[in-house]
PDB file of C-alpha atoms in Angstrom:
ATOM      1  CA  UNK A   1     -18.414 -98.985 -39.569  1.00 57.00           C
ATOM      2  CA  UNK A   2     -17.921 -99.015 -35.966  1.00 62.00           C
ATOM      3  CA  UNK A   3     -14.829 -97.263 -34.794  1.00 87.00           C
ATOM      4  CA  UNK A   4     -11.357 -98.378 -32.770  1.00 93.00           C
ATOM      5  CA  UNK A   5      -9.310 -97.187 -30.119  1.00 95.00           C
ATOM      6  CA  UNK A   6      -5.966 -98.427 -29.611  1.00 96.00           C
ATOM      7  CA  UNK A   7      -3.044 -96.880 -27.508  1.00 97.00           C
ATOM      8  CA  UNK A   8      -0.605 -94.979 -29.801  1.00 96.00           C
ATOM      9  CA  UNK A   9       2.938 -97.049 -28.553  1.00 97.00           C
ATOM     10  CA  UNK A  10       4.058-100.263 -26.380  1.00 97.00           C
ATOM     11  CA  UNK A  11       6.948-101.568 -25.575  1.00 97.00           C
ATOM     12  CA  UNK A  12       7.500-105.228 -25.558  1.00 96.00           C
ATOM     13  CA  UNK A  13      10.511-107.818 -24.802  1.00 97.00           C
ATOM     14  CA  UNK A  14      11.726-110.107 -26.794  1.00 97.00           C
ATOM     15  CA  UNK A  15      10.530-113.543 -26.093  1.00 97.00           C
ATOM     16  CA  UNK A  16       7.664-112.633 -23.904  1.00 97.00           C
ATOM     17  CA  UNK A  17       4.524-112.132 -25.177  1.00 97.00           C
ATOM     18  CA  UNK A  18       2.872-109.078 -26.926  1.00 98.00           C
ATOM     19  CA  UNK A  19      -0.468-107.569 -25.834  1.00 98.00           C
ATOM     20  CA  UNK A  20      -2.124-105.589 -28.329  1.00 98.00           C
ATOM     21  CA  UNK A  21      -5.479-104.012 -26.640  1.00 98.00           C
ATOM     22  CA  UNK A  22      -8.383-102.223 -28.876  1.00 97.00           C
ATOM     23  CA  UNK A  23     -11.724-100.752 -27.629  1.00 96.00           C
ATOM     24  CA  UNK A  24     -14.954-100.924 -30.332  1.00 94.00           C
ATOM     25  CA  UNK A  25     -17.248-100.146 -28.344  1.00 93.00           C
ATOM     26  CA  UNK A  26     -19.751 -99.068 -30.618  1.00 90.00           C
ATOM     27  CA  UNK A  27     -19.513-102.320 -33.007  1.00 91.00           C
ATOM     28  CA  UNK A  28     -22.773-104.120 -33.975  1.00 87.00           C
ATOM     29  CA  UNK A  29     -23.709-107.707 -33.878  1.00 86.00           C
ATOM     30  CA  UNK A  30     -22.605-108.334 -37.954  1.00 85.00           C
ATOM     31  CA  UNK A  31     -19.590-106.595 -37.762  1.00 88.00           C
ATOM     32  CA  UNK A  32     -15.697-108.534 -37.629  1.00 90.00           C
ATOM     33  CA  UNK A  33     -13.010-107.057 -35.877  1.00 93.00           C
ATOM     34  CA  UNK A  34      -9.796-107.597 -38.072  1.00 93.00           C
ATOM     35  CA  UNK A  35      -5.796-106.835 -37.453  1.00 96.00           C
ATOM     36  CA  UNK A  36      -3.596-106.281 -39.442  1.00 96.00           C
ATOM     37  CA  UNK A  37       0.077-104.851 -39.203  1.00 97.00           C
ATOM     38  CA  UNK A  38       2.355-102.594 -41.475  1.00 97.00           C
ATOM     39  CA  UNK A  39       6.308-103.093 -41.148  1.00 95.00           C
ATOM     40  CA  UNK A  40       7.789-100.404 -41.700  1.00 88.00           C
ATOM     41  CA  UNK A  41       7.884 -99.387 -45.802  1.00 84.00           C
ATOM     42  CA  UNK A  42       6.104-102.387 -46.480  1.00 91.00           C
ATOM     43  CA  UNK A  43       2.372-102.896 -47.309  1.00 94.00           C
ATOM     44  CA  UNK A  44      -0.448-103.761 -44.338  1.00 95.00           C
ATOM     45  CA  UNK A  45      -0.265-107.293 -43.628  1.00 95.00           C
ATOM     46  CA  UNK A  46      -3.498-109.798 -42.551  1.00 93.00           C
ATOM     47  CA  UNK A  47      -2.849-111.144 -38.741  1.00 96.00           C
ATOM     48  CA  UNK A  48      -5.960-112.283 -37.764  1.00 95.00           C
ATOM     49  CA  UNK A  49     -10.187-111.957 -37.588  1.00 92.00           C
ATOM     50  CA  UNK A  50     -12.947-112.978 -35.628  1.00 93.00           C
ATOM     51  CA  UNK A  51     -16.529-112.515 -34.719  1.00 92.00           C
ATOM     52  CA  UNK A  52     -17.584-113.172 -31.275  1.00 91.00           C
ATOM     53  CA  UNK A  53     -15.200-116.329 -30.752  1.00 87.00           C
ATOM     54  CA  UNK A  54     -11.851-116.730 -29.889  1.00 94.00           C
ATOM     55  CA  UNK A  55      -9.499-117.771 -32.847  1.00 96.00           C
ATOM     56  CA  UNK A  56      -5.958-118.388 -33.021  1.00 97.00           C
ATOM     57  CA  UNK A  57      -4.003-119.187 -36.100  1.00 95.00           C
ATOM     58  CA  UNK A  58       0.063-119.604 -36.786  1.00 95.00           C
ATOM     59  CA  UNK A  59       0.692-115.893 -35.933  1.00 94.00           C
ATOM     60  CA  UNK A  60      -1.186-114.727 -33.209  1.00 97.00           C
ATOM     61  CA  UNK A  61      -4.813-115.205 -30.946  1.00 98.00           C
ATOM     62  CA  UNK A  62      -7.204-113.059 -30.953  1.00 98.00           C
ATOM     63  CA  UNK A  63      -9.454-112.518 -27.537  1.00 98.00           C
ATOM     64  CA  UNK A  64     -12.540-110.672 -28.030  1.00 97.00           C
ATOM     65  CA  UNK A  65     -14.324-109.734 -24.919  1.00 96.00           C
ATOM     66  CA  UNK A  66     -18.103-111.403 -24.261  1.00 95.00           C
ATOM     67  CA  UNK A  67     -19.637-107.756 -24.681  1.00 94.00           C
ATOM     68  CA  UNK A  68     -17.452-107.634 -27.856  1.00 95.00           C
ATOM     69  CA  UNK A  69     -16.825-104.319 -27.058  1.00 95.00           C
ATOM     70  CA  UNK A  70     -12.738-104.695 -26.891  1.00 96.00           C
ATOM     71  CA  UNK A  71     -10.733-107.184 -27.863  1.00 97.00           C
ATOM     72  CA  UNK A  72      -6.762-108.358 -27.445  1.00 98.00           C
ATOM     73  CA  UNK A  73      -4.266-109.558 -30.195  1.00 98.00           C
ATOM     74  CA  UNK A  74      -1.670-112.012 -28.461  1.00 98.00           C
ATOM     75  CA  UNK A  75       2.059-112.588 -30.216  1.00 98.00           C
ATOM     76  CA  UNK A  76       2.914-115.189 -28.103  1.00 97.00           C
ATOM     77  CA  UNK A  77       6.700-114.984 -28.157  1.00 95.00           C
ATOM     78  CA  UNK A  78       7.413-111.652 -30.216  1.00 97.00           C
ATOM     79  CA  UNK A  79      10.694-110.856 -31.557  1.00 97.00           C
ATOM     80  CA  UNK A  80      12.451-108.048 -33.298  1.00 97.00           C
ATOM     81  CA  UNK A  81      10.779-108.843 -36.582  1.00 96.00           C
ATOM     82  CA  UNK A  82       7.189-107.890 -35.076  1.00 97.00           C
ATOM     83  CA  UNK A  83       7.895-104.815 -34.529  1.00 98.00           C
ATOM     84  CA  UNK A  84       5.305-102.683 -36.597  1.00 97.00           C
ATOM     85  CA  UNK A  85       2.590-100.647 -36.571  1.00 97.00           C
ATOM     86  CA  UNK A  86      -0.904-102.972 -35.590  1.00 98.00           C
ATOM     87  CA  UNK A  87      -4.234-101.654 -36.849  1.00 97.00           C
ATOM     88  CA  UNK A  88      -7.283-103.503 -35.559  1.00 96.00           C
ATOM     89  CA  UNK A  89     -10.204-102.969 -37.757  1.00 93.00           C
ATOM     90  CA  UNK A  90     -14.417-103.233 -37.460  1.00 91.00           C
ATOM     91  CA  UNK A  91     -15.680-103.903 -40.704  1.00 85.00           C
ATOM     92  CA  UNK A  92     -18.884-106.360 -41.682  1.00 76.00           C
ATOM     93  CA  UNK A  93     -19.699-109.050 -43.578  1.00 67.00           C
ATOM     94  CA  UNK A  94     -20.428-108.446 -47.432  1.00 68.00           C
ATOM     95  CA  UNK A  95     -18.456-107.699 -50.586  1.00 63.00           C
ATOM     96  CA  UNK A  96     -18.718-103.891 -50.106  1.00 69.00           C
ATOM     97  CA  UNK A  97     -17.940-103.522 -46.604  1.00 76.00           C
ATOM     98  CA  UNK A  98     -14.569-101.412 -46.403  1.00 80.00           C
ATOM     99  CA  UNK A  99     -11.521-101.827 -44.569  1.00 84.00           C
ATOM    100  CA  UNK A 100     -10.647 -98.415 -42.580  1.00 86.00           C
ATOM    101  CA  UNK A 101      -8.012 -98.334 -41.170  1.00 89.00           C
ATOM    102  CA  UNK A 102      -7.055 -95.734 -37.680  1.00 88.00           C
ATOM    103  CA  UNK A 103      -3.393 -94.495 -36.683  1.00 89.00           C
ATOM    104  CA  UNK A 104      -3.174 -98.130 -35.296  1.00 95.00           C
ATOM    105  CA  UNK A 105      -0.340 -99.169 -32.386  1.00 97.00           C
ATOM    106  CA  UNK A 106       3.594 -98.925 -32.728  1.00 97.00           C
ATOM    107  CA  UNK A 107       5.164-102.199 -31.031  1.00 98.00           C
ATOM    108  CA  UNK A 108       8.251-101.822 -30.056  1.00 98.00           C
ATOM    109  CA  UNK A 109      10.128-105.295 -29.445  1.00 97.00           C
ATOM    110  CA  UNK A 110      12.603-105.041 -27.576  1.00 96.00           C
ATOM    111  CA  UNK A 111      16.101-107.152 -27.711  1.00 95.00           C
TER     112      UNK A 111
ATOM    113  CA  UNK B   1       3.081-117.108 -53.798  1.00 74.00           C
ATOM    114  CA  UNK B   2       0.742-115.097 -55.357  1.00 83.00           C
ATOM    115  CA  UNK B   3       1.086-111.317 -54.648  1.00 93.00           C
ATOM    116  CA  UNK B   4      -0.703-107.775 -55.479  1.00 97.00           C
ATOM    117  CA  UNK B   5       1.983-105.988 -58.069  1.00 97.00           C
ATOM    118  CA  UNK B   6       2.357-102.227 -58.209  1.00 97.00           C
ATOM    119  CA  UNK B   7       4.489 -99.899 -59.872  1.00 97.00           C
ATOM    120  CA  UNK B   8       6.227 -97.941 -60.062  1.00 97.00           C
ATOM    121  CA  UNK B   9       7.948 -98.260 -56.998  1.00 96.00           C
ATOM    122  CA  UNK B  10       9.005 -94.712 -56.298  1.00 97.00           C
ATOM    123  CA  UNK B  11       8.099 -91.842 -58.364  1.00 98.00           C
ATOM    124  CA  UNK B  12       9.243 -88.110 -58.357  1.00 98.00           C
ATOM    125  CA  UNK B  13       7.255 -85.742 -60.211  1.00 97.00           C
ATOM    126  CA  UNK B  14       6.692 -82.049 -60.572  1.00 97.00           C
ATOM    127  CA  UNK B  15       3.924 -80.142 -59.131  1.00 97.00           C
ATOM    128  CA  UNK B  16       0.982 -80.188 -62.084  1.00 97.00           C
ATOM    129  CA  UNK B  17       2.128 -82.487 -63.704  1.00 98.00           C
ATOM    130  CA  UNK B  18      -0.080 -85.861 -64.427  1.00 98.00           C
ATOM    131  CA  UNK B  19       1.196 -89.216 -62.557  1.00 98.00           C
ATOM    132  CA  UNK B  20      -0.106 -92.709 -62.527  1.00 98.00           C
ATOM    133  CA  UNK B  21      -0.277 -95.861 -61.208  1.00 98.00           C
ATOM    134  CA  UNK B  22      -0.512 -99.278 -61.628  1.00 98.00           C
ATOM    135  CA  UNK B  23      -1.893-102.778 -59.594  1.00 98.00           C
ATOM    136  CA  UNK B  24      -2.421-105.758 -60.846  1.00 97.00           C
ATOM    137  CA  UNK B  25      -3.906-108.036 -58.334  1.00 96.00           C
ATOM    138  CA  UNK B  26      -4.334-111.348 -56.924  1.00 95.00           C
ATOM    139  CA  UNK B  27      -5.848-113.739 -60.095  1.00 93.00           C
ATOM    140  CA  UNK B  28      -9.615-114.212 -59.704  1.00 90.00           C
ATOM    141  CA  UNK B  29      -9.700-111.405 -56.676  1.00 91.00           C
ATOM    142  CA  UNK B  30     -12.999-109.593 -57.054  1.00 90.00           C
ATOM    143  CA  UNK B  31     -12.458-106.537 -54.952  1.00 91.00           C
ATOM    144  CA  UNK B  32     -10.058-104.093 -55.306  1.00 93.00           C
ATOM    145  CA  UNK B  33      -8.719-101.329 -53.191  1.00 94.00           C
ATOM    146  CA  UNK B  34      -6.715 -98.118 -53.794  1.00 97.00           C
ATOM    147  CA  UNK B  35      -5.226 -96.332 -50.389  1.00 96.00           C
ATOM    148  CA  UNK B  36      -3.432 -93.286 -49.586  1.00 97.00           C
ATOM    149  CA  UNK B  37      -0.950 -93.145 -46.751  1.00 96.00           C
ATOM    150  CA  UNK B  38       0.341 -89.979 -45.209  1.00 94.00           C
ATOM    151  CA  UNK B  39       3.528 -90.727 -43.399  1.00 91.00           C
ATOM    152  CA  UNK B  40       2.499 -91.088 -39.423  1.00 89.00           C
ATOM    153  CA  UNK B  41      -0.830 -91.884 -40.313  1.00 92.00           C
ATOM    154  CA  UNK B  42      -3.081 -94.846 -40.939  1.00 93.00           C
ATOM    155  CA  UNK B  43      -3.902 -96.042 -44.741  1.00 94.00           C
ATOM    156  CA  UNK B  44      -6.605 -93.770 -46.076  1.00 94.00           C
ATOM    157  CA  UNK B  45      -9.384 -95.584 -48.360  1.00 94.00           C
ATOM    158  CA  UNK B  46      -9.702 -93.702 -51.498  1.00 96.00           C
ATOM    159  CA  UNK B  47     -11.332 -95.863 -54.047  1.00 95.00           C
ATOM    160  CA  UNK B  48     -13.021 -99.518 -53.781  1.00 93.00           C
ATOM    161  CA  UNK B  49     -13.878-101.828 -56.738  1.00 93.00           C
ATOM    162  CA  UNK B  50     -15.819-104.903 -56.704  1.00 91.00           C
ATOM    163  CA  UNK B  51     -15.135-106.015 -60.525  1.00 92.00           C
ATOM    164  CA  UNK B  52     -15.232-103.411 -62.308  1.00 93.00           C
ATOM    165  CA  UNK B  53     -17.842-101.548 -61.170  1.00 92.00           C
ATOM    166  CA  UNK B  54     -17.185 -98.342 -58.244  1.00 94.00           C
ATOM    167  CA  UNK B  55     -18.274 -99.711 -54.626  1.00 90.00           C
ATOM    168  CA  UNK B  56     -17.126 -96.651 -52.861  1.00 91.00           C
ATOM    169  CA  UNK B  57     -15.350 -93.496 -53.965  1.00 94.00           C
ATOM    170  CA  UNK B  58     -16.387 -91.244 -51.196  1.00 92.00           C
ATOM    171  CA  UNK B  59     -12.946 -90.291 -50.433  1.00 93.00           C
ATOM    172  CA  UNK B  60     -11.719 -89.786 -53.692  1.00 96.00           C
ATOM    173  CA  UNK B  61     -10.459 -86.214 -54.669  1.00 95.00           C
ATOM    174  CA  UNK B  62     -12.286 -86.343 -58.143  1.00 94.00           C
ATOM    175  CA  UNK B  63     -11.068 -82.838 -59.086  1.00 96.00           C
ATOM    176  CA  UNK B  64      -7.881 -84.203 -59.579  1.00 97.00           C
ATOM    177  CA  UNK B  65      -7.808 -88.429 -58.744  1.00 98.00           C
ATOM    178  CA  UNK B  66      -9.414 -91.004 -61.232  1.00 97.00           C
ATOM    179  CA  UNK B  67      -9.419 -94.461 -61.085  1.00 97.00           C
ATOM    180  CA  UNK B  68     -10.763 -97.135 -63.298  1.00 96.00           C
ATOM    181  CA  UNK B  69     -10.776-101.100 -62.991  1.00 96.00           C
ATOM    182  CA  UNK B  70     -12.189-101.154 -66.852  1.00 86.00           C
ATOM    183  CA  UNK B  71     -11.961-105.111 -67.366  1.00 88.00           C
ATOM    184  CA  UNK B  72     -12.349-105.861 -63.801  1.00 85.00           C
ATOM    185  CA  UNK B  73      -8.930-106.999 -63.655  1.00 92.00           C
ATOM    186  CA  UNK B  74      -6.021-104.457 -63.264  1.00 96.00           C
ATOM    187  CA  UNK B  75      -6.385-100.961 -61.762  1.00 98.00           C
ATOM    188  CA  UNK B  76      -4.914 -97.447 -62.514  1.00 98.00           C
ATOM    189  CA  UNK B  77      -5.057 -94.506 -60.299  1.00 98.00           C
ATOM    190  CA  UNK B  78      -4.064 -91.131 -61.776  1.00 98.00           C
ATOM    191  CA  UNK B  79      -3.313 -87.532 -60.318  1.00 98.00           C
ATOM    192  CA  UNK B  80      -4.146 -84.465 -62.549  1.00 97.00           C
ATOM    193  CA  UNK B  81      -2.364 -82.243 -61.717  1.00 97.00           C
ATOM    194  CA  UNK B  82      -0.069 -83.285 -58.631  1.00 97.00           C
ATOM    195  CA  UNK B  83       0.012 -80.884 -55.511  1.00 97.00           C
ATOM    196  CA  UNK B  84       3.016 -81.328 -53.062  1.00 97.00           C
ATOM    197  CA  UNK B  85       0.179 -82.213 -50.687  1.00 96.00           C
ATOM    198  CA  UNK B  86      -0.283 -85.697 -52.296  1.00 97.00           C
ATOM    199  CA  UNK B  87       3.243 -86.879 -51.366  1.00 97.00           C
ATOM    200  CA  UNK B  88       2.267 -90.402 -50.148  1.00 97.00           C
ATOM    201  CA  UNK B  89       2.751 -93.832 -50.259  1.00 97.00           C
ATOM    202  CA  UNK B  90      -0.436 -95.367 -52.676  1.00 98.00           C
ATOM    203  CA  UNK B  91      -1.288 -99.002 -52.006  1.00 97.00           C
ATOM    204  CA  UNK B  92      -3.048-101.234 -53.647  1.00 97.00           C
ATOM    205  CA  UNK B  93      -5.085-103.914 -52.339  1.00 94.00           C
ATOM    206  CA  UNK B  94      -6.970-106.670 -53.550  1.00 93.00           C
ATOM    207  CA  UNK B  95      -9.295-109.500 -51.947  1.00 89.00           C
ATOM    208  CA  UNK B  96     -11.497-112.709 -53.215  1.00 84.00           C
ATOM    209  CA  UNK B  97     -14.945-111.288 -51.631  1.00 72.00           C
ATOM    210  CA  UNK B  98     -14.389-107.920 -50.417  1.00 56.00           C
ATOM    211  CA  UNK B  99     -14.156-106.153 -46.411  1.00 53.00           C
ATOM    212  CA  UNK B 100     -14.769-109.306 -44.542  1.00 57.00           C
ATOM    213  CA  UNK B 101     -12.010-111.496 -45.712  1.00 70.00           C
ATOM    214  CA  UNK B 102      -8.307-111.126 -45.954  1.00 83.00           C
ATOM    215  CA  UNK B 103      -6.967-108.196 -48.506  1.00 89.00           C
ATOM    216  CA  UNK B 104      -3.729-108.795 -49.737  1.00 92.00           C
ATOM    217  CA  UNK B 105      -1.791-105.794 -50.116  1.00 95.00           C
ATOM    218  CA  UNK B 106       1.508-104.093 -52.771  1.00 96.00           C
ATOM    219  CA  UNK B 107       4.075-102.814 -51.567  1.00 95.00           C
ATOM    220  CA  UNK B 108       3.119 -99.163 -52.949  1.00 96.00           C
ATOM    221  CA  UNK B 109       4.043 -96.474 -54.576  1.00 97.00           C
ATOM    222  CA  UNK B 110       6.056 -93.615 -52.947  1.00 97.00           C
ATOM    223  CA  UNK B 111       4.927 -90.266 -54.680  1.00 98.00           C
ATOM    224  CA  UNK B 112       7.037 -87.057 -53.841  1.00 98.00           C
ATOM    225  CA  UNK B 113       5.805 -83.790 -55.729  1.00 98.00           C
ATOM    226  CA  UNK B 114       8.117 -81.132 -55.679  1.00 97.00           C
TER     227      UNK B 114
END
């Protein structure tokens, strides 16, 4: 599985929008990037997924570049409830692919 | 909603002593995953179960950790015999078809060995 880098910490206000970045540069054509977030004490929680397209569902958009080689969760409007810890993920397709998770991002939301 | 049980919640237990733990998952979820997570760090895989057959266990301390997923349903992990260096929070994970779709997650077990 193809590794991620993310930056350690951001800060984000409340009410703007939240820019999550992550570099996989080494990912292959078969292989989804996923993100997921862990509040804190709480289990990971399922944002988002995509291949190679854009997608956008009730929480967040996800951007992935046309090299695929980084890619951008959005929170459009994020508020003191998203702060957490976000993990983005390479993993493929297939029953027995794993999910490995990295030390992820801390967002900080901001009042 | 539907949601991945674990328990216990919290558990204390002495160092060498035998602990386990229990997840139940999401009805008619095929794969199952165990995790390990080291306060400040990232969720660590330790076992993976599609059914109840082993997928991947490369991780798995099997000195001292077993898990089993005997009916392909529920899951135990055990520890025998604790160390203080498996204080952790274990989570338990579950999904309909494996690492490319959604995995629901527990909320975990704390383990402090003292």
């Amino acid at each position: 599985d193809a590794k991620t880098t993310q930056p350690p910490s951001m800060d984000c206000a409340e009410g703007r929008a939240a820019n999550l970045p992550c570099n996989h540069s080494t990912i292959s054509g078969n292989e989804y990037v996923y993100w997921y977030r862990q509040i804190h004490s709480q289990g990971p929680q399922y944002i988002i997924h995509g291949l190679k397209n854009n997608e956008t569902n009730e929480m967040a958009s996800l951007i992935i570049t046309e090299d695929r080689k980084s890619s951008t969760l959005i929170l459009p409007h994020a508020t003191l409830r998203d702060t957490a810890v976000y993990y983005c993920i390479v993993s493929g397709f297939g029953a027995t692919n794993k999910l490995i998770f990295g030390t992820g991002t801390l967002l900080a939301v901001q009042p | 909603e539907a949601e991945v049980a674990q328990s216990p919640r919290y558990k204390i237990t002495e160092k060498s002593q035998a602990v386990a733990f229990w997840c139940d998952p999401i009805s008619g979820h095929a794969t199952l995953y165990w995790y390990r997570q080291i306060l400040g760090q990232g969720p660590e895989l330790l076992v993976q179960f599609q059914d109840e057959s082993v997928v991947d266990d490369s991780q798995l301390p099997k000195d001292r950790f077993s898990a089993e997923r005997l009916k392909g349903v529920d899951s135990t992990l055990k520890i025998q015999p604790a160390e203080l260096g498996d204080s952790a929070m274990y989570l338990c994970a579950s999904s309909p078809l494996g690492g490319n779709t959604e995995a629901f997650f527990g909320q975990g077990t704390r383990l402090t060995v003292v």
